[in-house]
XYZ file of C-alpha atoms in Angstrom:
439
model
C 121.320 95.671 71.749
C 117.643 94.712 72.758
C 116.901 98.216 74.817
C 118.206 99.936 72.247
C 115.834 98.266 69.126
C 112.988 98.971 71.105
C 113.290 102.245 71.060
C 111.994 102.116 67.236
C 108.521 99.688 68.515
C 106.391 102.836 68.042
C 106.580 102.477 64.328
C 106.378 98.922 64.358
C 103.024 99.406 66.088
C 101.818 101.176 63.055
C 101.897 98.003 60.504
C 99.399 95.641 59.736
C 99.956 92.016 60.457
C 103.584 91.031 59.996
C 102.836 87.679 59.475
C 101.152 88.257 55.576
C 104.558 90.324 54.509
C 107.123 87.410 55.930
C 107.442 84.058 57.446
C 110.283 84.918 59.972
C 109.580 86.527 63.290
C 112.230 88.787 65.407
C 112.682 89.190 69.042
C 111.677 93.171 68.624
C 108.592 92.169 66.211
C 107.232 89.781 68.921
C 107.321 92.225 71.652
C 105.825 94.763 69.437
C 102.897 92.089 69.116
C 102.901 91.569 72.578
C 102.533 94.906 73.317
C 99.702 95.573 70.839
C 97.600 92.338 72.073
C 98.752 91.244 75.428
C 95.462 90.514 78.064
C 97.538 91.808 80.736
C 98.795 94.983 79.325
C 95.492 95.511 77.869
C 93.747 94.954 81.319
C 96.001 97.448 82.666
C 95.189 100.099 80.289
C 91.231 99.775 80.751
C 91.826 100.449 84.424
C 94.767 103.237 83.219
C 91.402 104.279 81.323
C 89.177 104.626 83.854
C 91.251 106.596 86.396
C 91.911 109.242 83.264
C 88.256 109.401 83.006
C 87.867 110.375 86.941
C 90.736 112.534 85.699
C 88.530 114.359 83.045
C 86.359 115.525 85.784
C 87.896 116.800 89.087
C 87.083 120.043 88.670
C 83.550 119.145 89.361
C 84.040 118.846 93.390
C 84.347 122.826 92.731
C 81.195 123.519 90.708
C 77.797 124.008 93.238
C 74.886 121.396 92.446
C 71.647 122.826 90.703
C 68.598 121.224 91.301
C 65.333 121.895 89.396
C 61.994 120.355 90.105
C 58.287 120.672 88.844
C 54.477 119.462 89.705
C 51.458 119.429 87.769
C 48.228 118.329 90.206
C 44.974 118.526 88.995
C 41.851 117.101 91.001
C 38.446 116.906 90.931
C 36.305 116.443 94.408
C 33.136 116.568 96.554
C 33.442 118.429 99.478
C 30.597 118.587 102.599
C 30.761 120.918 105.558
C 28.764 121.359 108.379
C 29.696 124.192 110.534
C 29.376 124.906 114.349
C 26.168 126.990 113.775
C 24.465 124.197 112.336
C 24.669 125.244 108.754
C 25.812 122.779 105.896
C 27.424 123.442 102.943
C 27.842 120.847 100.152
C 29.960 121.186 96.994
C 30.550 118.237 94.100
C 32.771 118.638 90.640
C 35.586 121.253 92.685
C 38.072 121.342 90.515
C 41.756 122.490 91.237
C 44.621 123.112 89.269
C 48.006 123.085 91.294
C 51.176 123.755 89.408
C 55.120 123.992 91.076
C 57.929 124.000 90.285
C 61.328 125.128 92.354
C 65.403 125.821 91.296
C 67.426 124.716 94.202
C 71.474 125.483 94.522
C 73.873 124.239 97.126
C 77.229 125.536 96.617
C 80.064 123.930 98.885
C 82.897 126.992 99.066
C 84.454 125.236 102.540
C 84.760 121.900 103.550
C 88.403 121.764 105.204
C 89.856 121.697 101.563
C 88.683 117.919 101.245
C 87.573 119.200 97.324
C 91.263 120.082 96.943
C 92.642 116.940 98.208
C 89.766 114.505 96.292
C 91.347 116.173 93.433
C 94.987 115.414 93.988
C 93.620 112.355 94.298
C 92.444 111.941 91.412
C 95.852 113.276 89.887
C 97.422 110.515 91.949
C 95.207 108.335 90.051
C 95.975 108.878 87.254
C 99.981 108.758 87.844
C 99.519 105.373 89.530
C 97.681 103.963 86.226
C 100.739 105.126 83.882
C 102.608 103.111 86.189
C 100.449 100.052 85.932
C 100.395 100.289 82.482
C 104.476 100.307 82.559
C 105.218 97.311 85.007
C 102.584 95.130 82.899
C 104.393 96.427 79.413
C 108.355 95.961 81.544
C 106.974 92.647 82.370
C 105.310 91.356 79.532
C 108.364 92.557 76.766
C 110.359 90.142 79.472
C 108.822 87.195 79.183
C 107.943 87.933 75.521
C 112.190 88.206 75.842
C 112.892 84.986 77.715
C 110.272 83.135 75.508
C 111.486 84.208 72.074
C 115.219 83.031 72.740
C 114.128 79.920 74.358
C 112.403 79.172 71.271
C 116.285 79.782 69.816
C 117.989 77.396 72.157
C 115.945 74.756 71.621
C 116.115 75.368 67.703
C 120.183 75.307 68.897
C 119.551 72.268 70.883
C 117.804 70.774 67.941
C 120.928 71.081 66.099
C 122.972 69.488 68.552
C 120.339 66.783 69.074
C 120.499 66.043 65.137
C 124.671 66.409 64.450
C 124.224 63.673 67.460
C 122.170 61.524 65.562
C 124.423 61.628 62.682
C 127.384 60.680 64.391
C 125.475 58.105 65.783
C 124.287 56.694 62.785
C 127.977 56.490 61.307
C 129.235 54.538 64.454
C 126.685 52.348 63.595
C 127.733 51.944 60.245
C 131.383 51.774 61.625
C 130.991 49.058 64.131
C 129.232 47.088 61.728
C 131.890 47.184 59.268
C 134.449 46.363 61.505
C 132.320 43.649 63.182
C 131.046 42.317 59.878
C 135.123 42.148 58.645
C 135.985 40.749 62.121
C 137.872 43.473 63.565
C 134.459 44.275 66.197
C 132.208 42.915 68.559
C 128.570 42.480 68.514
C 128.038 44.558 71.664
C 129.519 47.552 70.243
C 126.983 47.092 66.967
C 124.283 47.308 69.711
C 125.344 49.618 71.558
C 125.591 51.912 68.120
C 122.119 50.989 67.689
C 120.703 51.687 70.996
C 122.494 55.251 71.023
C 121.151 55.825 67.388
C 117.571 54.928 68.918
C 118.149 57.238 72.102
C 119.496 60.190 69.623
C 115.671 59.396 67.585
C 114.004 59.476 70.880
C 115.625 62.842 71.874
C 115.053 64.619 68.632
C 111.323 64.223 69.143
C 111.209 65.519 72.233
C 113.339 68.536 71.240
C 110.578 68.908 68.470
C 108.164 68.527 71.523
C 109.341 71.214 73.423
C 109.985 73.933 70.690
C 106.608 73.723 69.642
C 105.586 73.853 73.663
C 107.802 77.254 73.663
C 106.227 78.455 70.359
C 102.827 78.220 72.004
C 103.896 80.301 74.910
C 105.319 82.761 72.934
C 102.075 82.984 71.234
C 100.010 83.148 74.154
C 101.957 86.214 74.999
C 101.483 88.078 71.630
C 97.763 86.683 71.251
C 97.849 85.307 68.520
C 96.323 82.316 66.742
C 97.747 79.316 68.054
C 98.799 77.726 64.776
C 100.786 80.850 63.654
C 103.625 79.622 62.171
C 107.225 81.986 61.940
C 110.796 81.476 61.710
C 112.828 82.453 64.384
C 116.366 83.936 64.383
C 119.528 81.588 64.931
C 121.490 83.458 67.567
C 121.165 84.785 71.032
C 122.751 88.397 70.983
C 124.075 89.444 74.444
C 125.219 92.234 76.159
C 128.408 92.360 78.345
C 128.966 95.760 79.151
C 127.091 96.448 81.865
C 127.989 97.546 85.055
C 126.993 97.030 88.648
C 127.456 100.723 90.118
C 125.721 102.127 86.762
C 122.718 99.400 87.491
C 122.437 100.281 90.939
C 122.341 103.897 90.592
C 118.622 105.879 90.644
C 117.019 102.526 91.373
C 114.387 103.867 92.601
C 114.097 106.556 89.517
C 113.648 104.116 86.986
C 111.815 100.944 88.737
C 108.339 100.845 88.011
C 107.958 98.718 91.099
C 109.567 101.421 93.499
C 107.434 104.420 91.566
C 104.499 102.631 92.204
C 105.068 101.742 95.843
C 106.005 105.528 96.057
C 102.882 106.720 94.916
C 101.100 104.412 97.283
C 103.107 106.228 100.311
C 101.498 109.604 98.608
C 98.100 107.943 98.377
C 98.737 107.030 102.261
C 98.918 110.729 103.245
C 96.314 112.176 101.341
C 93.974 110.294 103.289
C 95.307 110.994 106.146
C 94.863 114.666 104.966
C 91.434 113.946 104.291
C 90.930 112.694 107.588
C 91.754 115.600 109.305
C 89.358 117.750 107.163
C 86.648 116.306 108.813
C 87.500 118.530 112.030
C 86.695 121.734 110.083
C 83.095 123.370 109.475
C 81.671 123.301 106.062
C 80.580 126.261 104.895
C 77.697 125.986 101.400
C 75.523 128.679 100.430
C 72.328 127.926 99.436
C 69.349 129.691 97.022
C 66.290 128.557 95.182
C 63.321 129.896 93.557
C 60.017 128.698 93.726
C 57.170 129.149 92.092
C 53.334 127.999 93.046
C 49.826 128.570 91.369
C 46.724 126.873 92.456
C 43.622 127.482 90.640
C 39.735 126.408 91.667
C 37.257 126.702 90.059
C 34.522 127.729 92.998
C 35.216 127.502 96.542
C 33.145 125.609 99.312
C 34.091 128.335 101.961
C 34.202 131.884 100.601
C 36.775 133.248 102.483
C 39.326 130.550 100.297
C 40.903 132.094 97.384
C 40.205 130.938 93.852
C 43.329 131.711 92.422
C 46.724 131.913 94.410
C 49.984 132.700 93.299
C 53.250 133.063 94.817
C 56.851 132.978 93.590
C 60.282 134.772 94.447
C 63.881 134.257 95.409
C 65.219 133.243 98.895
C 69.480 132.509 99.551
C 71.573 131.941 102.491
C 74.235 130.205 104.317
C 74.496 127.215 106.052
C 77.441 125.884 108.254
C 78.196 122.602 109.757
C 80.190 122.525 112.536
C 81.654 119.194 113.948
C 81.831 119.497 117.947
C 81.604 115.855 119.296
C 81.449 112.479 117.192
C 82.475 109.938 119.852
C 86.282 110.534 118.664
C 85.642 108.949 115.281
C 87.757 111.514 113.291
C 90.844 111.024 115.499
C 90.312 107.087 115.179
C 90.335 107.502 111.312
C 92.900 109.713 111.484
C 95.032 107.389 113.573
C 94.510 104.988 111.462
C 95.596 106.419 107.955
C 98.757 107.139 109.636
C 99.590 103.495 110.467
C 98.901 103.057 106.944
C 101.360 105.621 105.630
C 103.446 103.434 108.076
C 102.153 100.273 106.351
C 103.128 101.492 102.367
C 106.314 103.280 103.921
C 107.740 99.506 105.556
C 106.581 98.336 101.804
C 108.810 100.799 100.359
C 111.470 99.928 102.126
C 111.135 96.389 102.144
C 110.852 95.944 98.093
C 113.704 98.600 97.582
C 116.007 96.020 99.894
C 114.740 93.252 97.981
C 114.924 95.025 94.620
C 118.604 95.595 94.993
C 119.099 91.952 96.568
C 117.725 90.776 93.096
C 119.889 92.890 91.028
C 122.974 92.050 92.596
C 122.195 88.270 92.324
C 121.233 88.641 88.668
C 124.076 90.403 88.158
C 126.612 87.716 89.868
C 124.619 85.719 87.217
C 125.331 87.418 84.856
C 129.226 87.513 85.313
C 129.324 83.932 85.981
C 127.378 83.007 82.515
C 129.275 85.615 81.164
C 132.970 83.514 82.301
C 131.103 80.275 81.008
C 130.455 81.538 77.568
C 133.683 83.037 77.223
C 135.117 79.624 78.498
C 132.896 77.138 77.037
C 133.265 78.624 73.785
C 137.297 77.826 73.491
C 136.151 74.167 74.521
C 133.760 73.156 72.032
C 136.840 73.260 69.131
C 138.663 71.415 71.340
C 136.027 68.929 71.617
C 135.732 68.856 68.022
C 139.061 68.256 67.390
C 139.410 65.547 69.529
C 136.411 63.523 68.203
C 138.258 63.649 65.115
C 141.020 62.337 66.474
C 138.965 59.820 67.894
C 137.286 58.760 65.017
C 140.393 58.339 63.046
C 141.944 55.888 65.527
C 138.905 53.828 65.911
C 138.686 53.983 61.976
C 141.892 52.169 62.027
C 141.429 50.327 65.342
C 143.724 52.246 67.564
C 140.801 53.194 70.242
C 137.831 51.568 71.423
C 134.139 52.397 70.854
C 133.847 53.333 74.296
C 136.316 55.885 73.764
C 134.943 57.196 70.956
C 131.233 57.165 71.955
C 132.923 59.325 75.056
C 134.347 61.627 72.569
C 130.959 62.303 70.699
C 129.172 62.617 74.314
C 131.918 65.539 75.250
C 130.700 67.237 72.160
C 127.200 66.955 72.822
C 127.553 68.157 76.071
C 129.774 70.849 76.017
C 127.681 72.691 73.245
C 124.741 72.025 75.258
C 126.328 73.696 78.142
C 127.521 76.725 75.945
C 124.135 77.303 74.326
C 122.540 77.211 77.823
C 124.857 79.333 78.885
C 124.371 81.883 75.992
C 120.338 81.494 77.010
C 121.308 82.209 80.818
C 122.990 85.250 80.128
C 120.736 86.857 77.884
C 117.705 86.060 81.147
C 120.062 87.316 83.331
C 120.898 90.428 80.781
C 116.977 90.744 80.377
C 116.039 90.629 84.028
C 118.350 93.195 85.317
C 116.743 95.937 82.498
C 113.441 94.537 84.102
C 114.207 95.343 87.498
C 115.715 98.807 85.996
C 112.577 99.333 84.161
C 115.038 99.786 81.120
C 113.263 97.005 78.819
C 111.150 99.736 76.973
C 111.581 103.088 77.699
């Protein structure tokens, strides 16, 4: 079963490129490329990356900030006086040497516990990145699903297309025996040939479209678009599952709900934070400073020619919110309409989440019934194109008939391998929905 061989994509992770050991590519070795290479996944992990960086650090929110800075001034001036008494003084080349230098600390130790909740935040982060990571991967090893045994039923289809062409090509050469012995009619011998031409025409498209699905499927994995691979010859499916085992702990295993649940938690942390802005902050404070100037002469003589002065000072300082024009209860107010908002989301996706799963599933029994029904058919069909071809061999049916008999074929094995293809997307989108594709 697919869930069950991914289990084992850890190791296959680990090799080098698969493509150098073998020329045939498997459903698990193409997700396991996908998941190594994928844009999308690997977009979500940068910003997974970023978030466990953020991570790394919320501690610091706890830790005071230190502060140091330092001057050097040195001048060199002219100075003139002229005092009330009438005297003058007059000074040139006074040169001063100022050096200063301070280490300042503010320490927040209360600020409503908005440190606390910035760091849950940051936990919630981190949580909501893992998720990310796990839709993108839950989505990607689905399409990479989908993809890979599309690429099968049009390989299937090719076969169809080409045991069509076959049979056409020997009612050709039957109806122009028989007209050619005059036991036929020209129209049938045209007819023959138009169907052999349409059969032609078909086959090339089928070619078309495979290698249309092969580019997808390398898009996904990103890899170079003229890799080249085998892929396998049968869809596998599985038909045990069961509705009340699918719909229980939905909202345990879907990625989608998980995420939309940490949203609701993102919601009331900031409503949290809100509120902290109603409480005082409390940070102590302390620097030390230090200050030397040094001259050497002095215009006035009762200015010193060397000062000094240094020491410690600390203290506390407290901010106290009293009145800001009701701007806390307005932000306030409105965090809680958005815990409203991602709550209605919740809700919402977890109705529509089951809604999917229950249609998928009705899918999934109904494709299910075909296969099991279409597959009794297609000997049937077989059988009776024998039959048919024997008559018209010996000119007991007409071509019509027999050109009827090859079309029931054709289309009954069409319908069976689109059915096979239908129920392996509807397999693969109820694990999606479970988040069960990779676990």
């Amino acid at each position: 079963m697919m869930k069950k061989g991914l289990i084992f994509l850890g190791l296959l992770l680990l090799t080098g490129s698969l493509w150098a050991q073998r020329d045939s590519l498997t459903a698990e070795e193409a997700v396991a490329f996908a998941l190594r290479n994928n844009y999308s996944i690997l977009l979500a992990r940068q910003d997974s990356a970023v978030a466990a960086i953020n991570y790394d650090y919320r501690n610091a929110a706890f830790l005071p900030r230190i502060n140091a800075t330092g001057t050097a001034l040195f001048s060199n001036n002219n100075q003139k006086q002229t005092l009330a008494d009438g005297s003058e003084r007059n000074r040139s080349g006074i040169r001063t040497n100022n050096l200063s230098s301070s280490l300042n600390l503010n320490w927040t130790v209360f600020d409503g516990f908005r440190m606390f909740l910035l760091r849950d935040q940051l936990d919630l982060a981190v949580n909501q990145g893992n998720l990310v990571i796990k839709s993108a991967v839950v989505n990607t090893v689905a399409s990479v699903i989908t993809t890979y045994y599309d690429i099968v039923r049009q390989k299937q289809q090719l076969r169809n297309v080409e045991e069509q062409l076959q049979l056409a090509t020997d009612r050709l050469r039957l109806a122009q025996y028989k007209f050619d012995v005059g036991a036929g009619i020209k129209p049938d011998v045209l007819q023959a040939q138009i169907d052999l031409n349409n059969s032609t025409a078909a086959r090339l498209n089928q070619l078309s479209l495979i290698e249309q699905r092969r580019q997808t499927l390398n898009q996904l994995m990103n890899v170079n678009p003229a890799t080249d691979y085998k892929v396998s010859d049968t869809i596998p499916i599985e038909t045990s599952l069961v509705l009340g085992n699918l719909l229980s702990n939905l909202s345990q295993t879907s990625p989608e709900l998980q995420l939309l649940r940490t949203n609701i938690e993102a919601a009331e942390l900031n409503v949290r934070l809100a509120k902290t802005a109603r409480y005082p902050t409390v940070s102590i404070i302390s620097a030390y400073n230090f200050n030397r100037t040094s001259n050497n002469q002095v215009i006035n003589q009762f200015s010193p020619l060397f000062n000094l002065n240094h020491g410690w000072n600390y203290g506390l300082t407290v901010n106290i919110p009293i009145l800001n024009n009701f701007t806390v209860r307005q932000q306030i107010r409105q965090a809680q309409l958005a815990v409203n908002y991602q709550q209605l989301q919740y809700q919402n996706q977890e109705l529509l989440l089951n809604s999917n799963l229950l249609n998928s599933f009705t899918n999934y029994e109904a494709q299910k019934q075909i296969v099991v029904t279409l597959d009794s058919s297609v000997a049937l069909a077989r059988e009776n194109l024998f039959i048919e071809r024997e008559r018209y061999r010996l000119g007991r049916t007409t071509f019509i008939e027999l050109r009827q008999a090859e079309e029931n074929v054709s289309t009954i094995i069409t319908n069976l391998i689109n059915a096979r293809y239908n129920l392996k997307v509807a397999e693969t989108e109820i694990l999606r929905l479970r988040g069960e594709l990779v676990r």
